[in-house]
Structures are given as C-alpha cells and as structure tokens.
Amino acid sequence: MLEESYLPLITWMVSLLAVPAIMLLRKNPNAREGATFVAAFAKFALVLAMLPAVMAGGVLRFSFGEILPGIPLEFRVDGLGMLFALVASSLWILTTLYAVGYMRGLKEHDQTRFFACFAVSISATIGVAFAGNLFTLYLFYEMLSLSTYPLVTHHGDKAARSGGRTYLSHLLGTSVAFVLPAMIYCWVKSGGDMSFTDGGFLAGKIGAGDGLIVLLAFTLGFAKSGLMPFHSWLPNAMVAPTPVSALLHAVAVVKVGVFCILRVFTGVFGIDTLKDLDITTVVTYIAGFTVITSSLIALTQDNLKRRLAFSTIGQLAYIILGVSFLSANGITGSAMHIAMHAFGKITLFFCAGAIFMATGKKYVSQMVGIGRQMPVTMTAFLLGSLSIIGLPPFGGAWSKWYLFLGALDADQMFMAVILVISSLLNIAYLLPVAVNALFRKPPADSEGIAISGIREAPAACVIPLSITAVAGFVIFLFPDLVFDLAQLLIANG
Amino acid sequence: MTEHYPVLILLVPLFGALLATLLGSERQVACWFTALIALGGSSILAIGNICALLASAEGELRYRMGGWNENSGYEVGIELRIDMLAALVVAAVVIVGFINTIFAKTRVTGEMREKAAFFYALNQLLIVGLCGIVMTNDAFNLYVLIEITSLTSYALIAMGNRRAALSSFNYIIMGTIGASFYLLGVGYLYIKTGTLNIDDIHTVLQSGNLWGDTSITIAFILIMLGLWTKMALFPLHGWLPNAYSYAPGVVGSFMAPLMTKVMVYVMLRIMLWLFGGEYIYSSGLVWGELVIWMSIIAIVAGSFLALARTDIKKMLTYLIVAEVGYMVGGAWLANGAGLAGSMYHILSDAAMTFCLFLAAAIVILRTGDHRLTAFNGLFRSMPLTMIGFTVGGLSMIGLPPTCGFFSKWYLISGGIEAGHWSYVAALLFSSLVNAVIFFRIFERAYFGNLKGVADEQLPDDGDCAPLLTLERVPFSMLIPLFIAGASVLLVGIYNNTLVSWLKAAMPPL
Amino acid sequence: MIWQFDIIILVFMVVAAIIALRVKDLLGATLVFGIYSFLICLLWAEMGAVDVAFTEAAVGAGVSTVIMIATVFATARRSRD
Amino acid sequence: MTMKFFGFVAVVVVGILLLAATGDFPEWGDPHSPASEGQVSSFYIERTVNETKVPNMVTAVLADFRGYDTMFETVVIFIAGIGIIAVLRNFGDGAAHVPDPPEPDEGSDLIVRSTCRLVVPLIQLFALYVVAHGHHSPGGGFQGGVMLGASYILLALACGLPAAKRRMGERKAITLAASGIIIYAGWGVACMFCGGNFLDYASLDPLLPGDKAMARSHSMLVVEIGVAFTVTAIMFAIYSNLSTRGRLEKGL
Amino acid sequence: MEFLAAGFIEDHIVPKFNYWIYVILMMIGLYAMITKNNLIKKLIGMAVFQTAIILFYVSIGVKEESGIPILSHGQHHAIVDEGRPSEEVITKEKFANPLPHVLMLTAIVVGVSTLGLALAITQRIYISFNTLEEDEILDQLRRGGHD
C-alpha cells in the first residue's frame, strides 16, 4: 500500500515557490496576486491528484532522507492527512480571493509581506498534514508558528505587538516546554522509530503512568488546538486582519493543533493502546470543560470577532472530545468536524470582515438591522451559524451526530449531555446576531447603517463567503468524501 | 604526505604568523593576505585530515614528533593523536579562524592601525595553539599550548579600550590560576605514574590500579578545577563576559566561539581518555551528581544573567556561560547520548556563537550603539545582517532545523536516559529564556523605528523600500556572516552523520 | 642534596615571599622578590637541577626583576597594601 | 573585607586539599618513586648518550625528545614579545620610524658607562659560550639568549636606551625573533623533507657529518641557536617597551 | 639531644618537607592573587604561585645520593668513544631525573612571559587610570558610567 511519490513534495513546495515570485513582483500588485492564485489552484489540483490513490487505501510517501538517527524527514499522505489537506487547500483559494478584496479595500500596507507569509504558512500547514512522523510534524508546527507571527502582528501597532507576544509565547512556549521533551521521551522509549504507523509506534512500549504524562504533555503542548488553559492566544490574535483570522481560526493554525492531537491519539499511541492504558479520561474532561466554559464566555463577548474566537475554542474542544472517546463513531465525528467546522467558521469570519469593511462595525450590539444593508452577507452568516450549531440541513449536523454517537458508544452520558447543552449555547450566542441583523429594524440613532438601499462589501469578499456558506449545505447532502476519508482513519487506526 | 597533515595544520599558520610579523604593519594588506592563505591552507589540510581519518582503518591517527620510539610500549617523545572528535574540532577551529580573517580585513584598519601585523600574527598563533591543544597526546605539552592560547588571548583582548585592559588583567589572574592548577594536577599524575603521555598514564593507572589513591583523586579535582576556570563554568565565569565584550570586535568574534569549546574538548579528553570512563563514572557517582547540579546552576544562572543584560555582547557572553553548562552537564550524564550531545554541541555551539557574534559586530559597527536599542527597525534597514542574526538566534532557542535544536535533542535524550529530569528541565528552561531574549530583539528589529528615522519618514509601503540600498555593509563582512549562518544549518542537517562519527570516536563506557 | 640546606633555604623562601607581599614600597617589594628568586636558584642547585638553577638565575632573578623595577619606575611606587 | 575573607577561606580549603595529597607521595628523594623508576626517566638517563651523544641529558631531552614542547616554548616567548608591543607600544604618529636624535639622554655617569663598555663584550662572549656548550654543561639556548638580552639591557641601563637601540632596533629585534623560530621550525620541516617526521633529526643524517646520533647532536645545536635568537631579541624588546611605557624614547 | 632532634627531623620532617613548603608558598601566592588590591602585588603573588609549582616538580626529580643529570667527561668518553654499553657505565640511581627539569625550564619561561605581558597591561591600565589600586580603578569606572 505504501508507494513512493513526489506528489507530496511538489504539493508542499508549490506555495513555497510562490514566495520568491511574490517578492519579485512586489512592484505590480496584480501580477503578485496572480502568482498567489496560481499557487493556490496548483496546490488544490495536486491534492486532488493524490486523492484517488488515498481513497483506494494507499499511502503516498516521500522521504528527504534520515535527519536524526532512525528518523527521516518524510511525508506520508493517508486518509486523515488527505482530509485536512483538502480542506486547507480548497479554503486557501477562497481566502486568497477574500484577502485580495480585503487588503485592497482597506489599502493595507506591506501587502507583499502579507501574501508571502500567507504562502509560507499554508505550505507549513500542508507539511503538517502530510507529516510522516512526529519530528516532521514538530518541524512544520514550529514553522507555522513563526510564519504566522508577521500575519498576526500585521498592523504593527501596540495592540498587534502585545497580541503577537501572547501568540508566540503561548505557541512556542508550550511546544518547547511540553512537546519537545515528550517527543524525545517517545524517541527514547520507542527505540528510535517515530513514524506514524497504524496502531501507533508507542504501542506496548509505554506504561500507564508515563503514558498519561506524555499524553497530557502532547495535548496541552499542541496549544494551537486552543484547549484550556492555553487558549488565551486565540482571542488575542484577533488583532490580525480578518482574512488572517479566518485562515488562522478556521483553517490553518487551530486545525493544525487538533490535527496534531488526532495524530498523537491515532499515530503515536494508537487507539487500542490508549484503550488498554485507559488514560484518556483526563483529556475528555479537560475538553468537556473547555466546551462549556468557552461557550459561556462567548455569550458575554460583544466584539463579534472575539465571540467567534471563543466559539472556535469550543468547537475545537468537540474534536478533541470526540477522539478522546476512543470509539469509531467519535473519531469519525472528530475527523468530519475538522472539515465541517472549517466551512462554517470561515463563513462567519468572512462575514465579520465584510461587515467591518462595509460599515466599520465590530460589535454585535451595533449590528441590529444591518441585514437590510447587506442581505447576502447576513444570510450567509445565518447559514454559517446554523452549520456551526449543527442543525440540518447543514454539514455541522453530521459531525455533531457522530460525536454524539461516539459519546453514547463510550457510554459517556455526561459528555453527551454536555454536547447537547453546548449546542444550545451555540444557538444562544450565534443565532441572535443573524436574526437581529436580518429581521429587526435598525435603531434610529444607529449611524452608518443605510436604512434603505444595499451596500455590500466588495464582490471579492462577498463571493467567497457565499461559496463557503453554500458549501456547508452541499456537504450535508454529499458527505461521502469526508466520511470515507474519516473511515480510512478508523480502518488504519 | 597524508601522514604529515596533523603537524602541517599547525605549521602553516605558525609560519604565516612569523611571515606577518616580518612583513610588518606597513604592508597591512600583505599581512592580511598571508593570514588568509595560511589559514585557508590549513583549513584544506584539516578537511583532508578528516578524509584521511575516514579512510584509515583503526579510526585514529598518531604522529610521533622526532620519530621517537615506534616500537617499545611507552612514549619518550611527544605524540599527536587525532580521532574523529579531534579532527572535527580542529577543522572547526581553523575554518572559523579563516572566515574570521576575511571578516577582519576592514575592521583591522579601523581598530588597530599600526598594530595590524601583530594582530594577524597573534590571531594565527592563537589558532595554532588551539589546534595543538586538540591534537596533542601529551599532558604537559597540553599545558604549554594552553598557555600559548592564553597569552595570545590576553594580548588580543588588551588591544581593546581601557576597559579591555582591565578585564584582560583579571583574565590573566584567573587564567594563570586555572592553568597552574592543571599543571599541578599533571604533576600529581606524573609523580604517581612516571609518564606524561595521556594513553600511557591511563594504562599505568589501570595496571597499577591507582584509582583509590587520594593524590589521584585530588589530581583529578585540580585538573577539573583548572579546566572549569578556563572554560568559565558558572561560579568561575567571572572573567569571561568582560573579556569577550570589551575586546576588539574582530577578536571577540572568533575567541568567543573557540576558546570555551576547546576547553570543553580538553575536559572530555581528560575525562574519557586520561582517567577513563570507568573511573569517572564509577567513583563519580557521588560528585558526578554534584557536577551535573553545578551545570544546571550554570545554565539557569547564565540564562538569567543574559536576560538582565542590555548590552548586546554582554548578553551573548552570558549565553556562552549557559552553553558551557549544557556541555559539562552532558559530559557527566554518563551515557552515550549525553556524551554525543556534548561533543556535537561543541561544534554546533561554535557555529551559532560565531554567527551571532559576527552579526552583533556588524550591527554595533553600523549603528554605533552597543545596546539592544541598536536593533530597532533593523529588519527594514539591514535585512541581510538580520537574516544571519535570526538564524543564529533560532539556533540558540533550539528550533529545527538549526543545529541548536539537534544538540538539545541529544542532550535531552541523554538526560532522559540518565533519568536526570532536573537537567532536562534546565535545558528547556534555558531555551525558553533564550526565546524571550531573542524574540525581544526580533520584535525591536521588526517594529522598532530606525535610529533617528520616524515612522512617517519610512516609505509607507515597505514593499517599495529597496532592500539593499539601506544596508551599507561591505561584502567582506556579509559573506562570513552568511557562511556562518549556512554552517549553522548544515551542521544541523548533517547531525546524524556527525554524531555517528563522534560515537565511533567515543571510548567504550 | 643536603637536607639541612634544603630546609634552611625553604624557610628563608617563605619568609622572603611574605615580606615581598607585605612591603608597602613596591620597589622594595620587587627587590625582595629578587632575593626570593635567588634563594630558589640556590635551592635548585642544591637539588641538582643545575639547568633550572641557571635559567632561574638568568630569567627569574635577572630579567623578571629588572622588568618589574622598570614597571615600578614607569608607574606608581607606593602601594596601599 | 568580604573578598579577603572568601579568599582566605578558598585558600585554606585548597591548602588542606593539597596537604592531604602529600600524604601518599613517595618520600622526597626516594630513588624508587614511580617518577624516578619509570621507564621514561630511566630511558632518558641510560639511553640518551647512545641516541644523541649528548652528555647533558637535560639539553638532550629539551631539544630532542621534547623538542616539540621547546619549539612552542620559544613561540610563547615570541608571543610575549609581540604581545607586549601590541598592547603597550605607542607609535606617536609614526615616531617609531624617525631616526633617534644623537644623544637624548647620556645614561649614567662616566665610570658606569666605561665599566659597562668593558663588561658587555665579556658577557656576550660568555653568553655565546653558554649557547654553544649547552651539550656538555649546564646552559643552552634559553640561558645564553637571556644573557645576551641582558647584555643589551645593561647597555641600555648604562648608556641610555638610544645607544642600545642603535645596536638592536625594534624592527631588527622583531626580525631576529621571528627568524629564530623560523630556524627552529624550519629545521624540523627539513627533517620532513628528508623523509622523517617533524623534528626527526636523525633523518638529516645524510646532510650532516657523523652518524645518526651525531646528526641529532648537531641539530640540537642549531635549534638552540634559533632559541637563542628569539630569546635575545624578545628579552630586549620587553625591557625596552616596559621601561619607556612603549614610547621607546627615554629609558630608565 | 641534637642527634635525636636531627634524627627526628630527618625521619619525619624531611621526607615531606618540600611538599609542605610548596603548598604553603602556593597558598601565599594564591591569597595574594585573590585578595591583594595593588596590581603589582597581585603579579608578585602570581610569580610566587608559579615558583611553588616549579618547586613541586623539581622535588619530584630529586634522588638521594644522586648528582646532576650530566654525564661526567669520563663516562661520556667511555660510552661514545670506547663504545662500551651505557648500562654498565651508568647507574641510574646516580643521576637526578632530568624530565622534571626540562618541564620546569619550560614552566619558568612561560612564567616570565606571562609576567612580562601582565606588566605591560598593568602599564596600559596605569596610563589610562593613573593608579594601580583595583578599587580606585573600579570607582573611576563606576563614575564613568560604564555598565
């Protein structure tokens, strides 16, 4: 099943190759954005090219050769990686389109730097998705932290700096303090082999005690997953331009976090080992706590982007929750939720950005009645919210359903209840925004909202968000692809 | 011809130094060229030496001075012994010296006009001394060579400003104490064993089973104290920061990477080959622990002191103090991974310290400011220099694929194998502190305003800021910086090969 | 070797060293140090190390004393300890 | 005060450590201590004369068995010399290159001057003897070189530095010092050309009169001369810099 | 009585006396190096320190009833010219061990080189600070505002 191929390498390289092009074309914005688009489409096409082989249950492998004793720097494209790569590369196209509209609309500075770092970070994301062993995963994880730092601090003002400081200190700090030692411990324990094999390379080589410590070190160390208590970087990173927030919080960074944790569960320990050791309960409870707490906090947030950020934290916790059930349905749910949540959440962020561009409004309380001015955007927002909440007919429903089943399989009644409650909370903090915007009159004193007439954001922004919103619906109708890829994970894991 | 490589590595720079003095400072360029040729030649020889070693069957080369005694079992002459570790360290020494000579060209005219010839001579003699230290197999010859390096470094440091003279004086006092303790320890060994050759001392100690003697134990303590003083292990580090930060820029930039590392090498040599692992790690059980704790203190204290500094070079020198802690601790972990880690760290730390000091020298030269404020806005104005500095900094923090990450990898795995969690924690702590230190600087360089240039004066869209026009640094300085940065990455990427070579050189524990 | 000489010279050496380090006048200290060097030189000769004695006489007692005196003249002569 | 206290504590601790070690030393002058019984020292005592035909074992060991050490020892002196010049020398706007005025200082009074004019040649003669006769009697390159240097120092003390500098200028001193080491190391390299290892004097046998042992003996003389060159020049350079704060004008 | 004293000394003091004295001298030097305030005094201490070590080494080489490590003319003649094997001419108990002497020649030279360089640096310091007392220099620097 394991077949050598250069495709993973090329897929990873495409966006890197775009960087020098972007640098060189900095004088000519159109050509520069052209290069970005070419790279984006090429990447998506390459990922699709790999799809059939993976669907057939094969694993594409490319190795740069051995870096550390027994540890090559290698790519392995399996179901989970393919799922993540699909989501990331497809959404990258839309995000680029949106970013072009946004950056030009607001006449942002340093756009070249922006797009260059954008390309690097997406390539790092793909690297994580394809990583064939723990070391490669770590390498690209750090690469992503560094390459997104300039994006987060793009504005360069005081807020941006402090946000960036929190961002790096959390991500680098946790990864160096927890992941690095845990990784080396695994290396020592497993006798020098760290490649994600079916059933995990630590299977049978680690006891319950240190197993628990290593598991916790990984779960907390991959702080990109926004699991409490290391979540505070996420709301603070909201100072970034909205396309960045969208990319960060819907696609690249946070998903990399949960993806890494999924890898740890399936590829490092192996589900069966974890079942035998019976050490995941702690993770379950941390995740459950995060789900509830973050939803409650989200209720209190008036700044739309911050509210969405806390919602993201909660949704990510679902994914970790699901995998921590160690039941087939749970894991399927988690894997699917990566995709579903991505589409839903990116829609919401696009909308937030569009609102800000059109009206300059950031706060929920200001958005009453705004729907009359920007119906498309707010409709999309509504659809996105429904998908996040998990109501049919939207993609979110599938993943939540499987998560729920997973909780039942693991007869974690308590967690099942928590899932329900948090869904209710989602309704509470997401739905009012759309409903108020669409179906209520703007208060008389609200300036900046045109009572009559439609003023949407530029088309370059509206098109992507409509596409993603519709996509959420389409996925509900045709979830097979996502589902099958998730099933592959079960089959191997 | 090949068998003469070891001694030629020494002789070429020696003659280069003499030639430089004969040419005299009036012909400065000629002196520079001589140094360049000599060190370049000996770099080539050093690389050839590595190849010869890879080709040789028994994994070590021996060269007997004066051709004494090929047959009988004991050395009456002095012999050189080169194993892979030695060959690699020698190569590192001469190559760093060579690159730094390129770097020195423009600075020497500025910093020491009439004394250029002496600078180039001392510079090469220091390299000679370091290579000799690494290769010799004779305990007393080692002392003479240590004194050669010490004297040259005293003189080179004292060529700086008035602070430099004072710190050089303190260095003389500390250095002499250290070297004399070493000499005394060798004397104790000689009085008990009657020979000076390192291998012979080892055999006599084993055959006579002298391990128990107090005088041997005390000899060991004395030698270690002496070497720790020379390598600035934490409580004995007092002389290092001033000496290296007040020395002329070109001097600090190649003394900082080399001196302490070579002393660490000597410590490894004494531990593993003269006394032998079985003695160190068996009797060491009690105070092997002690040393590891000392190294932990060194790491933590060094990091903290570095964090507190606002002076660029001071900060880097305190980082060196912490790095010395890494290596000493790794050497005492008593397992292969730890030893490999500290051996490998000798090379990687040399690479990254060199890179950082070169970058710092350029920054200080260009901004005329020796404090951290010098970095304000440099990513815009001196991107190339900052790229070099960033690579070095990331390596200090320990992010892949720089060599700092891999040395941390081996050291931590050694700590885990030995179950020394405190040491592991110290390593992680120091890399976190380094992260704070360097990202503080990166932030300045990334956001801070240029000196005297307010934000609005900068081109509004940085894209249109022509990259290189602002960076007025001569290529004779940028190229060395880039070579150093590249070496940081290469040493990292080829760590697997290097470590396998080093493991082959290691004596069985 | 004659141990009586040995002991006497060694005692004198200790005395000379202490004096050299206690005298406040640096010139005096330097001269006492010269005496110390000569005592050592005697000691080496007595121990049969003639070459060392010769060198010590020329280098230790001769040159190093001279350059120390030169330095004292070139700098300050009084010392506080 | 605290410094003094800590210093005292440190000293006491180290002292006790060292005294503890003296306990299991062999007795002073014990002919059967490992150092005296050891093969190495017995080899030096018994075989030196056969190997090198030099009766003074110290010279033989110094210049031949441990010749590598001695070369670096010479380098140490060289470093000290140029180091002192590099640190202290103060080229007041190229004053080093202008010729000195005829008699800036006339040194001490007549008697001293004439006495030293009388003595200096004798000293130098004896110094040369010491260098040359190092094989058979105490002495050798270092001792002779130091004495030669001392003779110049005496000249400087008595007749003023300029008088000495006219005989041994700075440039000349540096050249002499460097050439000394070049002689030493060059001789070693010559051995390599003759197919031996570095400093393997025996391989010079075809070039020198006598057998291999004699070749070693002669070579020792050569390297001792090299050492003497360096030491002479550097000793005077050190003195002349230190006595004038590196200005090389008015001496003591 | 004297004989007793003499015997006592010879048996119990002499065998280790050199080693004791070298320790004492060394400690004197070390103490001076650490605590003296005047730079020249520090250097004198350094010289004492080094000579102490030389004393230790030379004491290693001593043998009872042994002469200087130089062959008499007769012995040399006997071996070199008459070609008699050296073993029967030379009894090694009769010669002091030459190796420590050689080593100490080197050590002395190193010592004087260090001393010279240190003196030069001292003069540099004096030229720029106009004093040799360490504390005064540090005061000047503190007032000068260096960190």
Short mmCIF file of C-alpha atoms in Angstrom, two decimals, chain B residues 280-464:
data_model
loop_
_atom_site.label_atom_id
_atom_site.label_comp_id
_atom_site.label_asym_id
_atom_site.label_seq_id
_atom_site.Cartn_x
_atom_site.Cartn_y
_atom_site.Cartn_z
CA ILE B 280 34.93 8.98 36.16
CA TYR B 281 31.51 7.48 36.18
CA SER B 282 32.02 4.88 38.89
CA SER B 283 33.71 6.95 41.56
CA GLY B 284 31.88 9.88 40.09
CA LEU B 285 28.54 8.61 41.29
CA VAL B 286 28.68 10.96 44.25
CA TRP B 287 30.18 14.02 42.68
CA GLY B 288 29.10 13.27 39.13
CA GLU B 289 25.73 14.26 40.55
CA LEU B 290 27.42 17.32 42.02
CA VAL B 291 28.87 18.37 38.68
CA ILE B 292 25.54 17.95 36.93
CA TRP B 293 23.94 20.17 39.52
CA MET B 294 26.73 22.70 39.01
CA SER B 295 25.99 22.63 35.29
CA ILE B 296 22.27 23.07 35.98
CA ILE B 297 23.05 26.10 38.12
CA ALA B 298 25.32 27.37 35.36
CA ILE B 299 22.58 27.01 32.76
CA VAL B 300 19.93 28.71 34.86
CA ALA B 301 22.18 31.48 36.14
CA GLY B 302 23.67 32.11 32.71
CA SER B 303 20.23 32.44 31.18
CA PHE B 304 19.03 34.80 33.88
CA LEU B 305 22.14 36.98 33.69
CA ALA B 306 21.80 37.12 29.92
CA LEU B 307 18.16 38.11 30.29
CA ALA B 308 19.14 41.00 32.53
CA ARG B 309 21.68 42.48 30.10
CA THR B 310 21.03 45.45 27.85
CA ASP B 311 24.45 45.27 26.21
CA ILE B 312 24.45 43.08 23.12
CA LYS B 313 27.83 41.45 23.56
CA LYS B 314 27.43 41.05 27.32
CA MET B 315 24.18 39.24 26.70
CA LEU B 316 25.79 36.91 24.20
CA THR B 317 28.70 36.20 26.55
CA TYR B 318 26.34 35.20 29.34
CA LEU B 319 24.62 32.93 26.86
CA ILE B 320 28.02 31.30 26.36
CA VAL B 321 28.19 30.71 30.11
CA ALA B 322 24.88 28.90 29.91
CA GLU B 323 26.02 26.88 26.89
CA VAL B 324 29.10 25.74 28.78
CA GLY B 325 26.70 24.40 31.36
CA TYR B 326 24.98 22.37 28.63
CA MET B 327 28.20 20.70 27.58
CA VAL B 328 29.58 20.00 31.04
CA GLY B 329 26.28 18.53 32.14
CA GLY B 330 26.01 16.40 29.03
CA ALA B 331 29.52 15.10 29.52
CA TRP B 332 28.72 13.94 33.06
CA LEU B 333 25.44 12.23 32.24
CA ALA B 334 27.46 9.04 31.87
CA ASN B 335 25.65 7.74 28.82
CA GLY B 336 26.38 7.70 25.12
CA ALA B 337 23.61 10.10 24.17
CA GLY B 338 24.76 12.71 26.66
CA LEU B 339 28.37 12.44 25.57
CA ALA B 340 27.44 12.55 21.90
CA GLY B 341 25.28 15.54 22.71
CA SER B 342 28.03 17.49 24.39
CA MET B 343 30.56 16.54 21.69
CA TYR B 344 28.13 17.59 18.99
CA HIS B 345 27.30 20.73 20.91
CA ILE B 346 30.95 21.72 20.80
CA LEU B 347 30.60 22.00 17.02
CA SER B 348 27.09 23.42 16.87
CA ASP B 349 27.71 25.96 19.63
CA ALA B 350 30.87 27.09 17.87
CA ALA B 351 28.83 27.60 14.69
CA MET B 352 25.98 29.53 16.25
CA THR B 353 28.08 31.63 18.62
CA PHE B 354 30.26 32.60 15.67
CA CYS B 355 27.20 33.54 13.65
CA LEU B 356 25.74 35.65 16.45
CA PHE B 357 28.98 37.44 17.28
CA LEU B 358 29.61 38.29 13.64
CA ALA B 359 26.10 39.70 13.31
CA ALA B 360 26.44 41.61 16.56
CA ALA B 361 29.78 43.04 15.45
CA ILE B 362 28.24 44.25 12.19
CA VAL B 363 25.23 45.76 13.98
CA ILE B 364 27.39 47.56 16.52
CA LEU B 365 29.67 48.79 13.79
CA ARG B 366 26.85 50.11 11.64
CA THR B 367 24.64 51.62 14.31
CA GLY B 368 27.44 52.72 16.63
CA ASP B 369 25.29 51.53 19.51
CA HIS B 370 26.28 48.60 21.71
CA ARG B 371 22.92 48.28 23.47
CA LEU B 372 19.86 46.34 22.41
CA THR B 373 18.32 49.59 21.15
CA ALA B 374 20.72 49.22 18.23
CA PHE B 375 18.38 46.63 16.75
CA ASN B 376 15.43 48.98 16.37
CA GLY B 377 13.98 48.59 12.91
CA LEU B 378 16.91 46.67 11.51
CA PHE B 379 14.74 44.21 9.57
CA ARG B 380 13.96 47.13 7.31
CA SER B 381 17.38 48.72 7.15
CA MET B 382 19.78 45.75 7.33
CA PRO B 383 17.74 42.72 6.27
CA LEU B 384 20.72 40.59 5.25
CA THR B 385 22.51 41.03 8.56
CA MET B 386 19.30 40.34 10.42
CA ILE B 387 18.76 37.14 8.48
CA GLY B 388 22.13 35.94 9.77
CA PHE B 389 21.32 37.04 13.28
CA THR B 390 17.91 35.39 13.13
CA VAL B 391 19.38 32.07 12.09
CA GLY B 392 21.80 32.20 15.00
CA GLY B 393 19.08 33.24 17.39
CA LEU B 394 16.70 30.50 16.32
CA SER B 395 19.52 28.04 16.79
CA MET B 396 20.12 29.35 20.31
CA ILE B 397 16.44 28.93 21.06
CA GLY B 398 16.63 25.46 19.57
CA LEU B 399 14.16 25.41 16.69
CA PRO B 400 14.58 22.86 13.91
CA PRO B 401 16.37 22.54 11.54
CA THR B 402 19.13 24.62 13.14
CA CYS B 403 21.95 22.81 14.90
CA GLY B 404 20.88 24.14 18.30
CA PHE B 405 17.76 22.01 18.11
CA PHE B 406 19.66 18.83 17.44
CA SER B 407 22.23 19.32 20.16
CA LYS B 408 19.37 19.95 22.56
CA TRP B 409 17.75 16.80 21.19
CA TYR B 410 20.76 14.62 22.01
CA LEU B 411 21.42 16.28 25.36
CA ILE B 412 17.79 15.94 26.45
CA SER B 413 17.61 12.33 25.34
CA GLY B 414 20.80 11.75 27.33
CA GLY B 415 19.19 13.39 30.33
CA ILE B 416 16.11 11.25 29.94
CA GLU B 417 18.16 8.06 29.65
CA ALA B 418 20.07 9.00 32.77
CA GLY B 419 16.83 9.97 34.47
CA HIS B 420 18.15 13.46 35.22
CA TRP B 421 14.89 15.35 34.88
CA SER B 422 16.33 18.39 36.58
CA TYR B 423 18.92 18.69 33.82
CA VAL B 424 16.26 18.27 31.15
CA ALA B 425 14.17 20.93 32.85
CA ALA B 426 17.17 23.26 32.96
CA LEU B 427 17.74 22.81 29.22
CA LEU B 428 14.09 23.52 28.42
CA PHE B 429 14.10 26.50 30.76
CA SER B 430 17.14 28.00 29.11
CA SER B 431 15.68 27.57 25.66
CA LEU B 432 12.54 29.34 26.85
CA VAL B 433 14.64 32.17 28.27
CA ASN B 434 16.58 32.34 25.00
CA ALA B 435 13.25 32.55 23.20
CA VAL B 436 12.32 35.55 25.31
CA ILE B 437 15.70 37.18 24.80
CA PHE B 438 15.79 36.76 21.06
CA PHE B 439 12.16 37.47 20.28
CA ARG B 440 12.52 40.66 22.31
CA ILE B 441 15.25 41.58 19.85
CA PHE B 442 13.34 40.38 16.80
CA GLU B 443 10.38 42.47 17.88
CA ARG B 444 12.58 45.56 18.16
CA ALA B 445 14.10 44.83 14.78
CA TYR B 446 10.70 44.14 13.27
CA PHE B 447 8.63 47.04 14.61
CA GLY B 448 11.05 49.49 16.20
CA ASN B 449 11.77 52.78 14.50
CA LEU B 450 15.14 53.22 12.90
CA LYS B 451 17.52 55.39 14.87
CA GLY B 452 16.59 58.94 14.01
CA VAL B 453 14.06 57.86 11.40
CA ALA B 454 10.46 58.32 12.50
CA ASP B 455 7.77 56.06 11.09
CA GLU B 456 6.33 58.59 8.69
CA GLN B 457 9.72 59.11 7.09
CA LEU B 458 9.84 55.45 6.17
CA PRO B 459 8.28 54.56 2.84
CA ASP B 460 4.65 53.94 3.63
CA ASP B 461 4.56 50.63 1.81
CA GLY B 462 7.61 48.68 2.87
CA ASP B 463 7.38 46.74 -0.36
CA CYS B 464 8.82 49.68 -2.20
#
